[in-house]
Amino acid sequence: MIIEESEAKFKFCPLLKTADDKMKMCQTTMCMMWRWADDEKEKGYCGLAGTAVQGAK
Ligand code: SF4
């Protein structure tokens, strides 16, 4: 899923949980798994599941 960083911040991360076991949001550029999809750094994706397919929604 290639999306803007501002949108990714409202998607759940499959790895992160709070102390009371609730899911946490994506940390975007604060996470080593975040990957930019374009040179302008306007859109990116979580690299955890491999390379995102361009054009996929
Ligand atoms: S980029 Fe990092 S914080 Fe965001 S969903 Fe992927 S692993 Fe979680």
mmCIF file of C-alpha atoms and ligand atoms in Angstrom:
data_model
loop_
_atom_site.group_PDB
_atom_site.id
_atom_site.type_symbol
_atom_site.label_atom_id
_atom_site.label_comp_id
_atom_site.label_asym_id
_atom_site.label_seq_id
_atom_site.Cartn_x
_atom_site.Cartn_y
_atom_site.Cartn_z
ATOM 1 C CA MET A 1 0.000 0.000 0.000
ATOM 2 C CA ILE A 2 1.698 3.180 -1.199
ATOM 3 C CA ILE A 3 0.371 6.158 0.716
ATOM 4 C CA GLU A 4 1.356 9.567 2.044
ATOM 5 C CA GLU A 5 3.193 9.637 5.354
ATOM 6 C CA SER A 6 0.366 11.647 6.921
ATOM 7 C CA GLU A 7 -2.078 8.874 6.011
ATOM 8 C CA ALA A 8 0.218 6.047 7.150
ATOM 9 C CA LYS A 9 0.310 7.510 10.641
ATOM 10 C CA PHE A 10 -3.323 6.424 10.993
ATOM 11 C CA LYS A 11 -2.748 2.808 9.911
ATOM 12 C CA PHE A 12 -2.067 0.081 12.440
ATOM 13 C CA CYS A 13 1.398 -1.458 12.584
ATOM 14 C CA PRO A 14 1.371 -5.287 12.696
ATOM 15 C CA LEU A 15 4.361 -5.282 15.067
ATOM 16 C CA LEU A 16 3.734 -2.560 17.601
ATOM 17 C CA LYS A 17 1.540 -2.898 20.665
ATOM 18 C CA THR A 18 0.989 -0.788 23.743
ATOM 19 C CA ALA A 19 1.713 -2.057 27.263
ATOM 20 C CA ASP A 20 -1.965 -3.039 27.541
ATOM 21 C CA ASP A 21 -1.828 -4.997 24.254
ATOM 22 C CA LYS A 22 -3.561 -2.509 21.980
ATOM 23 C CA MET A 23 -2.300 -1.950 18.455
ATOM 24 C CA LYS A 24 -0.222 1.131 17.743
ATOM 25 C CA MET A 25 -0.090 3.281 14.636
ATOM 26 C CA CYS A 26 2.667 3.207 12.031
ATOM 27 C CA GLN A 27 5.690 5.253 13.052
ATOM 28 C CA THR A 28 6.473 6.105 9.393
ATOM 29 C CA THR A 29 9.909 7.713 9.041
ATOM 30 C CA MET A 30 10.746 6.948 12.673
ATOM 31 C CA CYS A 31 10.752 3.234 11.769
ATOM 32 C CA MET A 32 13.594 1.458 9.945
ATOM 33 C CA MET A 33 11.011 -0.428 7.837
ATOM 34 C CA TRP A 34 9.520 2.690 6.224
ATOM 35 C CA ARG A 35 10.379 2.982 2.527
ATOM 36 C CA TRP A 36 9.828 5.907 0.193
ATOM 37 C CA ALA A 37 8.111 5.064 -3.078
ATOM 38 C CA ASP A 38 9.302 8.160 -4.966
ATOM 39 C CA ASP A 39 12.322 10.454 -5.108
ATOM 40 C CA GLU A 40 10.236 13.411 -3.920
ATOM 41 C CA LYS A 41 9.450 11.529 -0.682
ATOM 42 C CA GLU A 42 5.768 12.236 -1.010
ATOM 43 C CA LYS A 43 4.537 8.660 -0.716
ATOM 44 C CA GLY A 44 5.880 5.528 0.885
ATOM 45 C CA TYR A 45 5.028 2.154 2.384
ATOM 46 C CA CYS A 46 5.936 -0.312 5.092
ATOM 47 C CA GLY A 47 8.791 -2.453 3.802
ATOM 48 C CA LEU A 48 7.934 -5.248 6.202
ATOM 49 C CA ALA A 49 5.998 -7.202 3.579
ATOM 50 C CA GLY A 50 8.465 -6.590 0.758
ATOM 51 C CA THR A 51 8.411 -4.145 -2.091
ATOM 52 C CA ALA A 52 5.049 -2.504 -2.713
ATOM 53 C CA VAL A 53 3.585 -2.907 -6.187
ATOM 54 C CA GLN A 54 3.467 0.437 -7.991
ATOM 55 C CA GLY A 55 -0.039 1.491 -8.880
ATOM 56 C CA ALA A 56 -1.673 -0.715 -6.260
ATOM 57 C CA LYS A 57 -4.233 1.004 -4.064
HETATM 58 S S1 SF4 B 1 6.812 1.107 8.714
HETATM 59 FE FE1 SF4 B 1 7.392 0.367 10.725
HETATM 60 S S2 SF4 B 1 5.925 1.264 12.139
HETATM 61 FE FE2 SF4 B 1 5.082 1.396 10.072
HETATM 62 S S3 SF4 B 1 3.797 -0.432 9.837
HETATM 63 FE FE3 SF4 B 1 5.848 -0.888 9.041
HETATM 64 S S4 SF4 B 1 6.945 -1.839 10.746
HETATM 65 FE FE4 SF4 B 1 5.168 -0.756 11.579
#
